[in-house]
Amino acid sequence: MKHSNVRKGHMLLSILKEKCPDCGKGAVFKKDDNLLEMPVMHEKCVHCQYVFDREPGYFLGAMYLSYAIAVLACGLVFLLLHYGFPDLPLIYTPVLMGVTIVLIAKKNYKLSRIIYIHLFPW
Ligand SMILES: [Zn+2]
C-alpha cells in the first residue's frame, strides 16, 4: 500500500476541501456550476498526476460510505424532529428524511468518494 504524502492531521482538511489524497493540492472533482448535474471527477490530479480511478469498480466501496452518510443525516433529522418538534405529525419524519437525502445527494456523492480514496490510496 502506498503511503499518502498528506499528513494525518491534514487528511480531514484535504477531505473537506475535496483535494487529492496524495498531495493534498489538486482538486478531485471538476468545477460544476449546474446544481442538477452529478459531479465529474478528474482522471488524474492536476498537481501530482495521481490517478483517482484506478480500475473499474474501484469506487464500489464508496457506496457503503454514501449509505452511511445518508443514514447519519436521516438520524440527525429524526433526532431534530423528535426532540425539536415533538408535536409534529409522524408522517413528516420520513418525508423530511427523503427530502434531506435528495438535498445532500450531490455532496454525499463527492464526500463518499473522497473519503474512500483517502482511506484506500494506491
Ligand atoms: Zn495530487
mmCIF file of C-alpha atoms and ligand atoms in Angstrom:
data_model
loop_
_atom_site.group_PDB
_atom_site.id
_atom_site.type_symbol
_atom_site.label_atom_id
_atom_site.label_comp_id
_atom_site.label_asym_id
_atom_site.label_seq_id
_atom_site.Cartn_x
_atom_site.Cartn_y
_atom_site.Cartn_z
ATOM 1 C CA MET A 1 0.000 0.000 0.000
ATOM 2 C CA LYS A 2 1.314 3.391 -0.947
ATOM 3 C CA HIS A 3 1.620 5.879 1.862
ATOM 4 C CA SER A 4 -0.005 9.211 1.232
ATOM 5 C CA ASN A 5 2.071 12.378 1.262
ATOM 6 C CA VAL A 6 -0.783 14.121 3.039
ATOM 7 C CA ARG A 7 -0.024 14.184 6.754
ATOM 8 C CA LYS A 8 -2.593 12.571 9.006
ATOM 9 C CA GLY A 9 -3.623 15.870 10.566
ATOM 10 C CA HIS A 10 -4.257 17.330 7.155
ATOM 11 C CA MET A 11 -6.264 14.359 5.883
ATOM 12 C CA LEU A 12 -9.525 15.694 7.312
ATOM 13 C CA LEU A 13 -8.826 19.125 5.832
ATOM 14 C CA SER A 14 -7.962 17.523 2.489
ATOM 15 C CA ILE A 15 -11.224 15.545 2.552
ATOM 16 C CA LEU A 16 -13.300 18.603 3.419
ATOM 17 C CA LYS A 17 -11.601 20.690 0.710
ATOM 18 C CA GLU A 18 -12.083 17.815 -1.804
ATOM 19 C CA LYS A 19 -8.366 17.627 -2.597
ATOM 20 C CA CYS A 20 -6.072 14.858 -3.847
ATOM 21 C CA PRO A 21 -5.231 12.140 -1.285
ATOM 22 C CA ASP A 22 -1.586 12.087 -2.371
ATOM 23 C CA CYS A 23 -0.522 15.747 -2.500
ATOM 24 C CA GLY A 24 -3.498 17.479 -0.891
ATOM 25 C CA LYS A 25 -3.371 20.235 -3.503
ATOM 26 C CA GLY A 26 -5.121 19.149 -6.694
ATOM 27 C CA ALA A 27 -8.893 19.134 -6.902
ATOM 28 C CA VAL A 28 -10.539 15.724 -7.206
ATOM 29 C CA PHE A 29 -13.713 16.980 -8.884
ATOM 30 C CA LYS A 30 -14.120 19.317 -11.828
ATOM 31 C CA LYS A 31 -15.836 22.621 -11.171
ATOM 32 C CA ASP A 32 -19.557 22.368 -11.684
ATOM 33 C CA ASP A 33 -21.977 25.218 -11.935
ATOM 34 C CA ASN A 34 -25.102 23.208 -12.649
ATOM 35 C CA LEU A 35 -26.867 22.212 -9.458
ATOM 36 C CA LEU A 36 -28.710 19.335 -11.107
ATOM 37 C CA GLU A 37 -25.741 17.563 -12.755
ATOM 38 C CA MET A 38 -23.762 14.881 -10.963
ATOM 39 C CA PRO A 39 -20.159 15.845 -10.147
ATOM 40 C CA VAL A 40 -17.426 14.703 -12.550
ATOM 41 C CA MET A 41 -14.014 13.604 -11.296
ATOM 42 C CA HIS A 42 -10.696 14.468 -12.870
ATOM 43 C CA GLU A 43 -8.958 11.345 -14.172
ATOM 44 C CA LYS A 44 -5.674 12.434 -12.607
ATOM 45 C CA CYS A 45 -4.598 15.007 -10.076
ATOM 46 C CA VAL A 46 -3.704 18.199 -11.920
ATOM 47 C CA HIS A 47 -0.875 18.801 -9.438
ATOM 48 C CA CYS A 48 0.858 15.399 -8.955
ATOM 49 C CA GLN A 49 -0.733 13.171 -11.656
ATOM 50 C CA TYR A 50 -2.121 10.770 -9.042
ATOM 51 C CA VAL A 51 -4.705 8.590 -10.810
ATOM 52 C CA PHE A 52 -8.018 8.731 -8.946
ATOM 53 C CA ASP A 53 -9.947 5.933 -10.643
ATOM 54 C CA ARG A 54 -7.504 3.020 -10.750
ATOM 55 C CA GLU A 55 -9.746 0.254 -12.019
ATOM 56 C CA PRO A 56 -13.369 -0.445 -12.910
ATOM 57 C CA GLY A 57 -15.373 -0.835 -9.740
ATOM 58 C CA TYR A 58 -12.810 0.910 -7.561
ATOM 59 C CA PHE A 59 -15.460 3.224 -6.149
ATOM 60 C CA LEU A 60 -17.924 0.429 -5.380
ATOM 61 C CA GLY A 61 -16.858 0.655 -1.745
ATOM 62 C CA ALA A 62 -17.745 4.346 -1.725
ATOM 63 C CA MET A 63 -21.397 3.315 -1.978
ATOM 64 C CA TYR A 64 -21.191 1.925 1.549
ATOM 65 C CA LEU A 65 -19.811 5.237 2.768
ATOM 66 C CA SER A 66 -22.556 7.067 0.893
ATOM 67 C CA TYR A 67 -25.140 4.867 2.587
ATOM 68 C CA ALA A 68 -23.583 5.544 5.997
ATOM 69 C CA ILE A 69 -23.626 9.308 5.373
ATOM 70 C CA ALA A 70 -27.288 9.162 4.307
ATOM 71 C CA VAL A 71 -28.214 7.112 7.391
ATOM 72 C CA LEU A 72 -26.334 9.564 9.597
ATOM 73 C CA ALA A 73 -28.158 12.511 8.011
ATOM 74 C CA CYS A 74 -31.515 10.764 8.454
ATOM 75 C CA GLY A 75 -30.643 10.031 12.074
ATOM 76 C CA LEU A 76 -29.893 13.688 12.641
ATOM 77 C CA VAL A 77 -33.185 14.691 11.004
ATOM 78 C CA PHE A 78 -35.021 12.184 13.171
ATOM 79 C CA LEU A 79 -33.390 13.488 16.364
ATOM 80 C CA LEU A 80 -34.067 17.086 15.357
ATOM 81 C CA LEU A 81 -37.736 16.387 14.678
ATOM 82 C CA HIS A 82 -38.200 14.113 17.691
ATOM 83 C CA TYR A 83 -36.684 16.483 20.236
ATOM 84 C CA GLY A 84 -37.123 19.821 18.495
ATOM 85 C CA PHE A 85 -40.682 19.405 17.226
ATOM 86 C CA PRO A 86 -42.378 16.718 19.369
ATOM 87 C CA ASP A 87 -45.896 17.760 18.315
ATOM 88 C CA LEU A 88 -45.191 17.404 14.592
ATOM 89 C CA PRO A 89 -47.289 14.643 12.944
ATOM 90 C CA LEU A 90 -45.315 11.423 12.425
ATOM 91 C CA ILE A 91 -45.708 11.473 8.615
ATOM 92 C CA TYR A 92 -43.324 14.435 8.365
ATOM 93 C CA THR A 93 -40.390 12.389 9.646
ATOM 94 C CA PRO A 94 -39.932 10.038 6.631
ATOM 95 C CA VAL A 95 -40.863 12.822 4.206
ATOM 96 C CA LEU A 96 -38.223 15.168 5.601
ATOM 97 C CA MET A 97 -35.691 12.318 5.694
ATOM 98 C CA GLY A 98 -36.326 11.736 1.980
ATOM 99 C CA VAL A 99 -36.013 15.444 1.232
ATOM 100 C CA THR A 100 -32.746 15.537 3.190
ATOM 101 C CA ILE A 101 -31.318 12.603 1.231
ATOM 102 C CA VAL A 102 -32.161 14.342 -2.055
ATOM 103 C CA LEU A 103 -30.743 17.671 -0.890
ATOM 104 C CA ILE A 104 -27.422 16.185 0.230
ATOM 105 C CA ALA A 105 -27.108 13.708 -2.657
ATOM 106 C CA LYS A 106 -24.514 15.683 -4.588
ATOM 107 C CA LYS A 107 -22.364 16.438 -1.552
ATOM 108 C CA ASN A 108 -22.808 12.867 -0.327
ATOM 109 C CA TYR A 109 -21.565 11.525 -3.684
ATOM 110 C CA LYS A 110 -18.465 13.694 -3.581
ATOM 111 C CA LEU A 111 -17.736 13.153 0.097
ATOM 112 C CA SER A 112 -18.088 9.368 -0.054
ATOM 113 C CA ARG A 113 -15.676 9.099 -2.994
ATOM 114 C CA ILE A 114 -13.148 11.459 -1.464
ATOM 115 C CA ILE A 115 -13.229 9.667 1.894
ATOM 116 C CA TYR A 116 -12.834 6.365 0.049
ATOM 117 C CA ILE A 117 -9.757 7.422 -1.911
ATOM 118 C CA HIS A 118 -8.242 8.792 1.285
ATOM 119 C CA LEU A 119 -8.910 5.566 3.196
ATOM 120 C CA PHE A 120 -7.711 3.257 0.406
ATOM 121 C CA PRO A 121 -4.988 5.043 -1.583
ATOM 122 C CA TRP A 122 -2.943 3.246 -4.229
HETATM 123 ZN ZN ZN B 1 -2.223 15.269 -6.183
#
